[in-house]
Coordinates of C-alpha atoms in Angstrom, one line a residue:
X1 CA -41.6 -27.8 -31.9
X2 CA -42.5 -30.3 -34.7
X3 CA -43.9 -33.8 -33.1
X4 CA -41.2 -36.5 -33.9
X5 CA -43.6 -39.1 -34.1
X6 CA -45.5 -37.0 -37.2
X7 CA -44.7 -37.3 -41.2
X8 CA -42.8 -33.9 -42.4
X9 CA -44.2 -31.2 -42.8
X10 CA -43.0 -28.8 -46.0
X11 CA -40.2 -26.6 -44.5
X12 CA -41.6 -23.0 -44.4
X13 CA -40.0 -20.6 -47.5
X14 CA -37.0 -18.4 -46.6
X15 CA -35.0 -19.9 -44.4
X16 CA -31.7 -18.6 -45.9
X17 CA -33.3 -15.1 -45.6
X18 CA -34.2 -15.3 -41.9
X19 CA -30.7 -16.6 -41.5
X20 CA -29.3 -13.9 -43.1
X21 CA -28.4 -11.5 -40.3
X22 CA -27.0 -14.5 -38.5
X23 CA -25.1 -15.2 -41.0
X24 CA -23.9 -11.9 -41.6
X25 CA -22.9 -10.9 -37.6
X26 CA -21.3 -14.5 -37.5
X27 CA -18.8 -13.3 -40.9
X28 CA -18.0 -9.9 -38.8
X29 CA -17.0 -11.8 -35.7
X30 CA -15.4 -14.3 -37.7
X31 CA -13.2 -11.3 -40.0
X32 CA -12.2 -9.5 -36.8
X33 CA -11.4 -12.7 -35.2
X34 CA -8.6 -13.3 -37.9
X35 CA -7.7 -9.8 -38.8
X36 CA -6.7 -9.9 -34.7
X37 CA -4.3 -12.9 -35.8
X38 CA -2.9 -11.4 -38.9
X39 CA -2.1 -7.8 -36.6
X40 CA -0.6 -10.1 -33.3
X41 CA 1.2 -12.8 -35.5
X42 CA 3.2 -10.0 -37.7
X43 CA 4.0 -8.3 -34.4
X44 CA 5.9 -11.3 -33.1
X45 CA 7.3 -12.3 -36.3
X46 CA 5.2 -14.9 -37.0
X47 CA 2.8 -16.3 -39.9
X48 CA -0.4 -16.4 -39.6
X49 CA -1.0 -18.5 -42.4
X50 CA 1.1 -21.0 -40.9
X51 CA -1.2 -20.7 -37.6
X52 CA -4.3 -21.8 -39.4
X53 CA -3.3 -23.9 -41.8
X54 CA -0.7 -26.2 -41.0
X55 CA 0.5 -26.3 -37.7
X56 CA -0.9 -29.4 -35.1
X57 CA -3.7 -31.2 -36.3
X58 CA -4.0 -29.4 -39.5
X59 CA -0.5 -30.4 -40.5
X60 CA -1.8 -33.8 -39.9
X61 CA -5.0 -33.8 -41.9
X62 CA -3.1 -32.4 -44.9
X63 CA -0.3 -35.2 -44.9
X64 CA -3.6 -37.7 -44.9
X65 CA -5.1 -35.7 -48.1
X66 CA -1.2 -36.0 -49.6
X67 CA 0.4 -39.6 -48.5
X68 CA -3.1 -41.6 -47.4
X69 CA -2.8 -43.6 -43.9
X70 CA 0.0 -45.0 -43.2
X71 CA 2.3 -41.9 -41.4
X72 CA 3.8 -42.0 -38.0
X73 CA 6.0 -40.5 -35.7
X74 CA 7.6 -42.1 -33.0
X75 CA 8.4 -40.6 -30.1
X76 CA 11.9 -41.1 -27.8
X77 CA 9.3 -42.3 -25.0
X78 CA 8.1 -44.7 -27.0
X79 CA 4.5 -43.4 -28.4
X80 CA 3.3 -43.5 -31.8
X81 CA 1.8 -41.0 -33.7
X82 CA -0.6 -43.0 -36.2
X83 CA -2.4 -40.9 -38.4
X84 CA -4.9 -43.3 -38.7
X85 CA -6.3 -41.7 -35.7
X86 CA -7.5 -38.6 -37.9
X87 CA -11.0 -39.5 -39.4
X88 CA -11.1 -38.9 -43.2
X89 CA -13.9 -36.9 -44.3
X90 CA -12.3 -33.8 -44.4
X91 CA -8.6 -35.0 -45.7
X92 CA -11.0 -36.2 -48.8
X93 CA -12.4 -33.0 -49.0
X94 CA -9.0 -31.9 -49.1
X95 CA -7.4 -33.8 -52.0
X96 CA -11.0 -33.5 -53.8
X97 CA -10.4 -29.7 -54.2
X98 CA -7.0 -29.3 -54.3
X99 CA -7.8 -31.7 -57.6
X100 CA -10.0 -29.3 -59.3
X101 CA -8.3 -25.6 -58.1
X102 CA -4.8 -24.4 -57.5
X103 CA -5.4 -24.6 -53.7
X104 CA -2.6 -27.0 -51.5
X105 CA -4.2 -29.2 -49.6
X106 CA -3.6 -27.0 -46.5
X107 CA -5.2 -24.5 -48.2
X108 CA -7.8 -26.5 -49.5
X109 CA -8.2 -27.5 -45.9
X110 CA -8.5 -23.7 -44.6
X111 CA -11.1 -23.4 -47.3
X112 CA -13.3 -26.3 -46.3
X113 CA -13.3 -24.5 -42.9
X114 CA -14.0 -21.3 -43.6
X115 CA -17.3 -22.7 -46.0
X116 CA -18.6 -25.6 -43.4
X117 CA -18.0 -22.6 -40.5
X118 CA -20.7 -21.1 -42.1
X119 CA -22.8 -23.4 -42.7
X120 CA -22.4 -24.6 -39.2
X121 CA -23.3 -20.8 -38.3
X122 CA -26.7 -21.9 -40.4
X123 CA -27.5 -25.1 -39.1
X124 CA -27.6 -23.8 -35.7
X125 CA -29.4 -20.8 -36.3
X126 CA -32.0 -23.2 -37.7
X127 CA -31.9 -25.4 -35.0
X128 CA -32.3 -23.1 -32.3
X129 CA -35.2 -20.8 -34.3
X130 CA -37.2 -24.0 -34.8
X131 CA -36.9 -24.8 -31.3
X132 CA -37.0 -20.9 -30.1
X133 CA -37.3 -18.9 -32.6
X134 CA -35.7 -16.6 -34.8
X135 CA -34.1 -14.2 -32.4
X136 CA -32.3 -16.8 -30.1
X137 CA -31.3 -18.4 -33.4
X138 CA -28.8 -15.2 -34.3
X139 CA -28.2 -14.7 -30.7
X140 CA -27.1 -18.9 -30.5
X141 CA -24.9 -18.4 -33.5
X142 CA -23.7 -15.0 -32.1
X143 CA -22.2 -16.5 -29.1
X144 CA -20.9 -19.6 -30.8
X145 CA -19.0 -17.5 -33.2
X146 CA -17.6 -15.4 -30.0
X147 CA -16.5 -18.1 -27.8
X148 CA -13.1 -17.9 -26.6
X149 CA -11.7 -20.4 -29.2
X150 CA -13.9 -19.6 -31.6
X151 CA -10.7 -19.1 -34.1
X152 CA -10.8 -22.2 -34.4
X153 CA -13.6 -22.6 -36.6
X154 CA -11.4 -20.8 -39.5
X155 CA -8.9 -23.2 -39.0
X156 CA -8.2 -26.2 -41.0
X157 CA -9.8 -28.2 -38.2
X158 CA -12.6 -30.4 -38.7
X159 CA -14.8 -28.7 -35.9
X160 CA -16.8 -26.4 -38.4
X161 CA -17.2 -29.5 -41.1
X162 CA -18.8 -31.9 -38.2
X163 CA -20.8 -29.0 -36.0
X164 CA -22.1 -27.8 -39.5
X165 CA -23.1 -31.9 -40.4
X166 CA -24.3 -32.2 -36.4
X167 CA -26.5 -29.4 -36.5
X168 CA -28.4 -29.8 -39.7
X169 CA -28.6 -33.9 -39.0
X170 CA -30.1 -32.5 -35.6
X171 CA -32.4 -29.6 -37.5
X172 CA -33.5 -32.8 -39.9
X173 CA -34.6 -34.8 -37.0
X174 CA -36.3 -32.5 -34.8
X175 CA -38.9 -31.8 -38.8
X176 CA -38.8 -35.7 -39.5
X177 CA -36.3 -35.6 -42.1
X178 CA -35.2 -39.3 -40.9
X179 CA -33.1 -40.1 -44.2
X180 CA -31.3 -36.9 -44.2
X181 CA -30.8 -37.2 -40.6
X182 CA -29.2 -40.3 -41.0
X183 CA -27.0 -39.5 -44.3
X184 CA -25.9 -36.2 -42.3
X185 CA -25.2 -38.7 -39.1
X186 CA -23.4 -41.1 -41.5
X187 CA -21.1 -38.3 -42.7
X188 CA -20.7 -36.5 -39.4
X189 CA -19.2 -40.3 -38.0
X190 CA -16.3 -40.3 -40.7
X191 CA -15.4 -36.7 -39.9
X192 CA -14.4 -37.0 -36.1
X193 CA -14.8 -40.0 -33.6
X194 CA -17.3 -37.5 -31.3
X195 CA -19.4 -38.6 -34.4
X196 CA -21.3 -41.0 -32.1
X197 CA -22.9 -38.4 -30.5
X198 CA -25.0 -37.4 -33.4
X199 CA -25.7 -41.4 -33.8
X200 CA -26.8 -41.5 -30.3
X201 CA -29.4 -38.4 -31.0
X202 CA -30.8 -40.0 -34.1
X203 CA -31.0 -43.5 -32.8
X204 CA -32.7 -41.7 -29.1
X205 CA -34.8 -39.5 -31.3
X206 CA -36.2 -42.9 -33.6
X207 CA -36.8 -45.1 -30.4
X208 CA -39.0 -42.6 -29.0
X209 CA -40.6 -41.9 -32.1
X210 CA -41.3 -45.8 -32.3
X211 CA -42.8 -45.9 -29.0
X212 CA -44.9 -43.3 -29.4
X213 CA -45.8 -44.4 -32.6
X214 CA -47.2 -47.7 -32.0
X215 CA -50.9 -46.7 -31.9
X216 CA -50.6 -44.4 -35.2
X217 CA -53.4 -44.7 -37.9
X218 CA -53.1 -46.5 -40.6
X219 CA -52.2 -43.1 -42.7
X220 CA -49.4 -42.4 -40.6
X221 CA -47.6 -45.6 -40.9
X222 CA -46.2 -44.8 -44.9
X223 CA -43.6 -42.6 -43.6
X224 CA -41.9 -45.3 -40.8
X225 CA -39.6 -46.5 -43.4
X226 CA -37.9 -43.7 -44.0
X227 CA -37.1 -43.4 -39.8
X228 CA -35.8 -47.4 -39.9
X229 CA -33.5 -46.4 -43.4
X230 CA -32.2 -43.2 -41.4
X231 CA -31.6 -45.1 -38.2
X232 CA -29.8 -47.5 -40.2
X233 CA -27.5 -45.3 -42.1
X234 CA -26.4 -43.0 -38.9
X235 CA -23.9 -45.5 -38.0
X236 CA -22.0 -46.7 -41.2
X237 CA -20.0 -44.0 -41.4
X238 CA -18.3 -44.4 -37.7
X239 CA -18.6 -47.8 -37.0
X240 CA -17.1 -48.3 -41.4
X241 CA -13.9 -46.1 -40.6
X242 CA -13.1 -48.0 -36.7
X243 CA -13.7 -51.3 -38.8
X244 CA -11.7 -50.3 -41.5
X245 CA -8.7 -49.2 -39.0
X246 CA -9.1 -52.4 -37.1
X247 CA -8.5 -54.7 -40.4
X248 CA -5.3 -52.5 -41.1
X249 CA -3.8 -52.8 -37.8
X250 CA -4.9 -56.6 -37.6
X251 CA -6.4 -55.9 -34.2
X252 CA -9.8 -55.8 -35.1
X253 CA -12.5 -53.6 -33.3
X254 CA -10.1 -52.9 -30.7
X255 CA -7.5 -51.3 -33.4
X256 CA -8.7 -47.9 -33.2
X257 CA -8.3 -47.8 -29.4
X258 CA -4.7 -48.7 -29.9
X259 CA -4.3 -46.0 -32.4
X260 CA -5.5 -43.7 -29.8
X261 CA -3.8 -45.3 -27.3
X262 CA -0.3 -43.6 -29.0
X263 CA -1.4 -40.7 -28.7
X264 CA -2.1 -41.5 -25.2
X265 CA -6.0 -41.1 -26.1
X266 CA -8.5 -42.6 -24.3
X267 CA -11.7 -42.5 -21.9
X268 CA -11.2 -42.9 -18.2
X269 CA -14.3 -41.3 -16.8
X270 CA -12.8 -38.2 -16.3
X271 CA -10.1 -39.2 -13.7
X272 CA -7.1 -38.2 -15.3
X273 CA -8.8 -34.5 -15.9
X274 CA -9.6 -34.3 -12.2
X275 CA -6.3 -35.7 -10.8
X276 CA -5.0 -32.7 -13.3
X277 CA -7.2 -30.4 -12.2
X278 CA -6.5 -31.3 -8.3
X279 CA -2.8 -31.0 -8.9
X280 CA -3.2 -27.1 -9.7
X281 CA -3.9 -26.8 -6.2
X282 CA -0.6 -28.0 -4.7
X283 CA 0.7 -24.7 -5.4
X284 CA -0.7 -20.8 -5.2
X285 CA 1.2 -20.4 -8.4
X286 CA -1.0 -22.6 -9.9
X287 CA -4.1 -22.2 -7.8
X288 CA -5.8 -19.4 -9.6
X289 CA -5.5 -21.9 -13.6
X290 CA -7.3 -25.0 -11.2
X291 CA -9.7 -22.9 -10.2
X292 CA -10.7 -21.9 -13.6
X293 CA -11.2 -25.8 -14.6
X294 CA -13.4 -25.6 -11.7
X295 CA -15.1 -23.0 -12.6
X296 CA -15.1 -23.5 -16.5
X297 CA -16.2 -27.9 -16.1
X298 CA -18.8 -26.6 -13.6
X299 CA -20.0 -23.6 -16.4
X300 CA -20.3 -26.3 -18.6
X301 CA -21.8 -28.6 -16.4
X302 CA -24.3 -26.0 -15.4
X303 CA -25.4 -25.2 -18.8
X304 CA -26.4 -28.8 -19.3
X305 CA -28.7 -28.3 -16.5
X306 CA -30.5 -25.6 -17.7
X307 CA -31.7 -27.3 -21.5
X308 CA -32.3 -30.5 -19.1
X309 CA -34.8 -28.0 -17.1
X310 CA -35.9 -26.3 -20.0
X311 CA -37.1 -29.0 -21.7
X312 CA -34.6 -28.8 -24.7
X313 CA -36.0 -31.3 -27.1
X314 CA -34.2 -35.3 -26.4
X315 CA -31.9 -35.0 -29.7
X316 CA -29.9 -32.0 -29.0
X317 CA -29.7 -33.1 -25.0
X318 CA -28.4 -36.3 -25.9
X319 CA -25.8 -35.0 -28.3
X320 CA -24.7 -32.1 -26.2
X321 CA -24.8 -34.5 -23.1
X322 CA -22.4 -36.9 -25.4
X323 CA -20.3 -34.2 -27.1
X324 CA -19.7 -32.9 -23.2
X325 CA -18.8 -36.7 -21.8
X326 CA -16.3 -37.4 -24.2
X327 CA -14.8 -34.4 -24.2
X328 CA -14.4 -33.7 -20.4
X329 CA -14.0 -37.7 -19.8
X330 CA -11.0 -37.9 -22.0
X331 CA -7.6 -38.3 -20.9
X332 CA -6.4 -36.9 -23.9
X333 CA -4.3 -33.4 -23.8
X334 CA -6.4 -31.5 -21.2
X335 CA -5.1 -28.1 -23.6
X336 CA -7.3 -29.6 -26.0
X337 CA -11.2 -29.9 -23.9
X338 CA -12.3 -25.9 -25.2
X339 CA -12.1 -27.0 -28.6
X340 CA -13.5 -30.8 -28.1
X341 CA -16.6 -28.7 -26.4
X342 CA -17.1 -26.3 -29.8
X343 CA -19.5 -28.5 -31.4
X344 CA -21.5 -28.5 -28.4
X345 CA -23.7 -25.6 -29.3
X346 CA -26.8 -26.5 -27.8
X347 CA -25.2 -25.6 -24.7
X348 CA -25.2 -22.4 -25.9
X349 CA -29.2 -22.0 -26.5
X350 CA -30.2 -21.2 -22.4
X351 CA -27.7 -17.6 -22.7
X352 CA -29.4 -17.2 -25.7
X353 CA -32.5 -17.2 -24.7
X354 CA -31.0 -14.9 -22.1
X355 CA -29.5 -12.4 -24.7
X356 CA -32.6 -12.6 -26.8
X357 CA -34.8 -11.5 -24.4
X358 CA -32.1 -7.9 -24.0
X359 CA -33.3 -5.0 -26.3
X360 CA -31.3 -5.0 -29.5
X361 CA -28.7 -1.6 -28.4
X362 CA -28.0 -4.0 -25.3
X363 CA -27.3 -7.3 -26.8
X364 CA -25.6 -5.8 -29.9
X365 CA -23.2 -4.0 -27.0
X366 CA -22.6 -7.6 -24.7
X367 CA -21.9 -9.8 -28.3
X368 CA -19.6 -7.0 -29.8
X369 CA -17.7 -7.0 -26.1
X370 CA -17.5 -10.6 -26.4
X371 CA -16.2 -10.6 -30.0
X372 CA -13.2 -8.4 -29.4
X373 CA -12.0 -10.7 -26.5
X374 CA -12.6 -13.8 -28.2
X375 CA -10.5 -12.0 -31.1
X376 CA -7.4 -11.0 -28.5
X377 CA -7.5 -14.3 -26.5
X378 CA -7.7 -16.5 -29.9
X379 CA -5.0 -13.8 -31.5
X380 CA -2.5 -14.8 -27.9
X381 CA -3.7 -18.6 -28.0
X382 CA -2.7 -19.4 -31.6
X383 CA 0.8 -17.8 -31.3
X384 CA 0.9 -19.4 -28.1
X385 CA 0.3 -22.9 -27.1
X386 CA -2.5 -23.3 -29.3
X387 CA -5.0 -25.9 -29.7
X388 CA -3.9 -29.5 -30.0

């Protein structure tokens, strides 16, 4: 692994091509994955169109390309809907190419995904082959492209724009890009509000490049500007839009929280996901779905664990250890954690380490198994309760 505490180094020729059957295996998974949806949504009479482009938060990132802030619903229990709570990097890309093609913005939207998905697919192949090498990097994009709600990264979501801006901030880092780092940071934190995450790798990633850095020779030192510049910039784009949202609401910093709060948003330490969890026990009905959380938080959990003991470098342990708090420490609709956790992909790397180390007839067999469930189960979940 590149020292942080070095100047970078020229990034070796290629990269696209050693990506290349990563990038290819993650299209498959990815075709199958919505030819599943197309077959299971005409069998129930439904549109799969509809599905991925504007139903639940996609509906909701397309009225902000259309009407700007200022929409909300209110509820008969008294909530409101602001959708001032949807970060707007993606709802610009949005109006920005349904300006210069024929596209809707929905469609605009879907087409945003489907591009960032794959270059998400990149950025963590070249992550984990810089910190691995090039076989767990296809195997690590492999088994982020088959994860159970892996459909959702062709959705007009913004989980493929900010994994693809997380991973390659993270990939700039970890080779002492500390401007691009801090751009991609910057761009990540107006996309979603789990933006701080890649902040907090960037900011972890410079202090301990500072402290190590204190006795460097004189040649060395020319290059610490560009790590203060990109520490800078990681934060402006987060801490701009919750600013921004505080002066419209008049509430100040605490203006985004009560944006969230309508949507009955918010970080409690986990306690309302365990008092949720807890209550599937009450019943042997529901016994067998608490389990699962159990089983699923403690997966999770567990996975954490492993990059902690196998030395994962700081950046992606502090972004997948953020990603994973805020996620599973939410008391936001507990339907919603899978799809919080997809941009968590260095959780992934420990399996695929595991997979790489199969022979290539064995692996191909466990990732192709893998693909056709996550295909069914995101095929059932979207024509079912889906993923708000």
């Amino acid at each position: 692994m590149t020292d942080l505490a070095t100047p970078v180094a020229p990034a070796r020729p290629g990269i696209l091509r050693r990506a290349a059957p990563a990038l290819l295996g993650y299209a498959a998974v990815r075709v199958l994955g919505l030819l599943a949806l197309a077959v299971w949504s005409a069998a129930r009479g439904k549109d799969a169109h509809t599905l991925l482009t504007a139903r639940w938060d996609a509906l909701w990132y397309s009225r902000v390309a259309g009407l700007g802030y200022g929409y909300e619903v209110r509820l008969p229990n008294g909530d409101v809907h602001s959708n001032l709570a949807f970060f707007p990097l993606l709802p610009w890309l949005e109006r920005l190419l349904a300006a210069v093609t024929p596209l809707t913005y929905a469609d605009a939207g879907f087409a945003v995904a489907l591009l960032a998905s794959l270059a998400a697919a990149w950025g963590v192949f070249a992550v984990a082959e810089h910190v691995y090498g090039r076989r767990a990097g296809v195997c690590a994009v492999l088994l982020w492209a088959v994860l159970p709600v892996g459909i959702v990264q062709s959705m007009a979501y913004s989980e493929s724009l900010f994994t693809a801006l997380a991973a390659w901030s993270l990939y700039a880092v970890l080779t002492g890009r500390w401007v691009a780092a801090g751009a991609l940071a910057l761009l990540a934190g107006l996309t979603r509000p789990v933006g701080l995450a890649v902040v907090a790798a960037v900011w972890a990633a410079g202090l301990t490049s500072i402290r190590r850095n204190r006795s460097a020779a004189p040649a060395e030192r020319a290059w610490r500007p560009a790590r203060a510049l990109g520490m800078a910039l990681a934060p402006l784009g987060a801490a701009g839009y919750v600013l921004w949202v505080g002066h419209r609401t008049g509430r100040g910093p605490l203006g985004y929280l009560d944006v969230q709060a309508g949507w009955r948003n918010g970080f409690d330490g986990g306690y309302a996901f365990a008092r949720f969890t807890a209550e599937k026990f009450t019943s042997l009905a529901s016994a067998p779905a608490g389990l699962g959380l159990v089983v699923g938080v403690g997966l999770v959990i567990w996975l954490f664990v492993l990059g902690v003991r196998g030395r994962q470098p700081l950046p992606l342990l502090v972004y997948a250890g953020v990603v994973t708090a805020l996620a599973l420490c939410a008391s936001s609709y507990f339907g919603s954690k899978p799809r919080l956790l997809l941009p968590a992909f260095p959780l992934l790397l420990p399996p695929a380490l595991a997979l790489a180390r199969l022979r290539t007839p064995r692996a191909a067999l466990v990732v192709a198994g893998a693909a056709v469930v996550s295909a069914v189960y995101g095929a059932f979940w979207l024509n079912g309760s889906g993923p708000p």
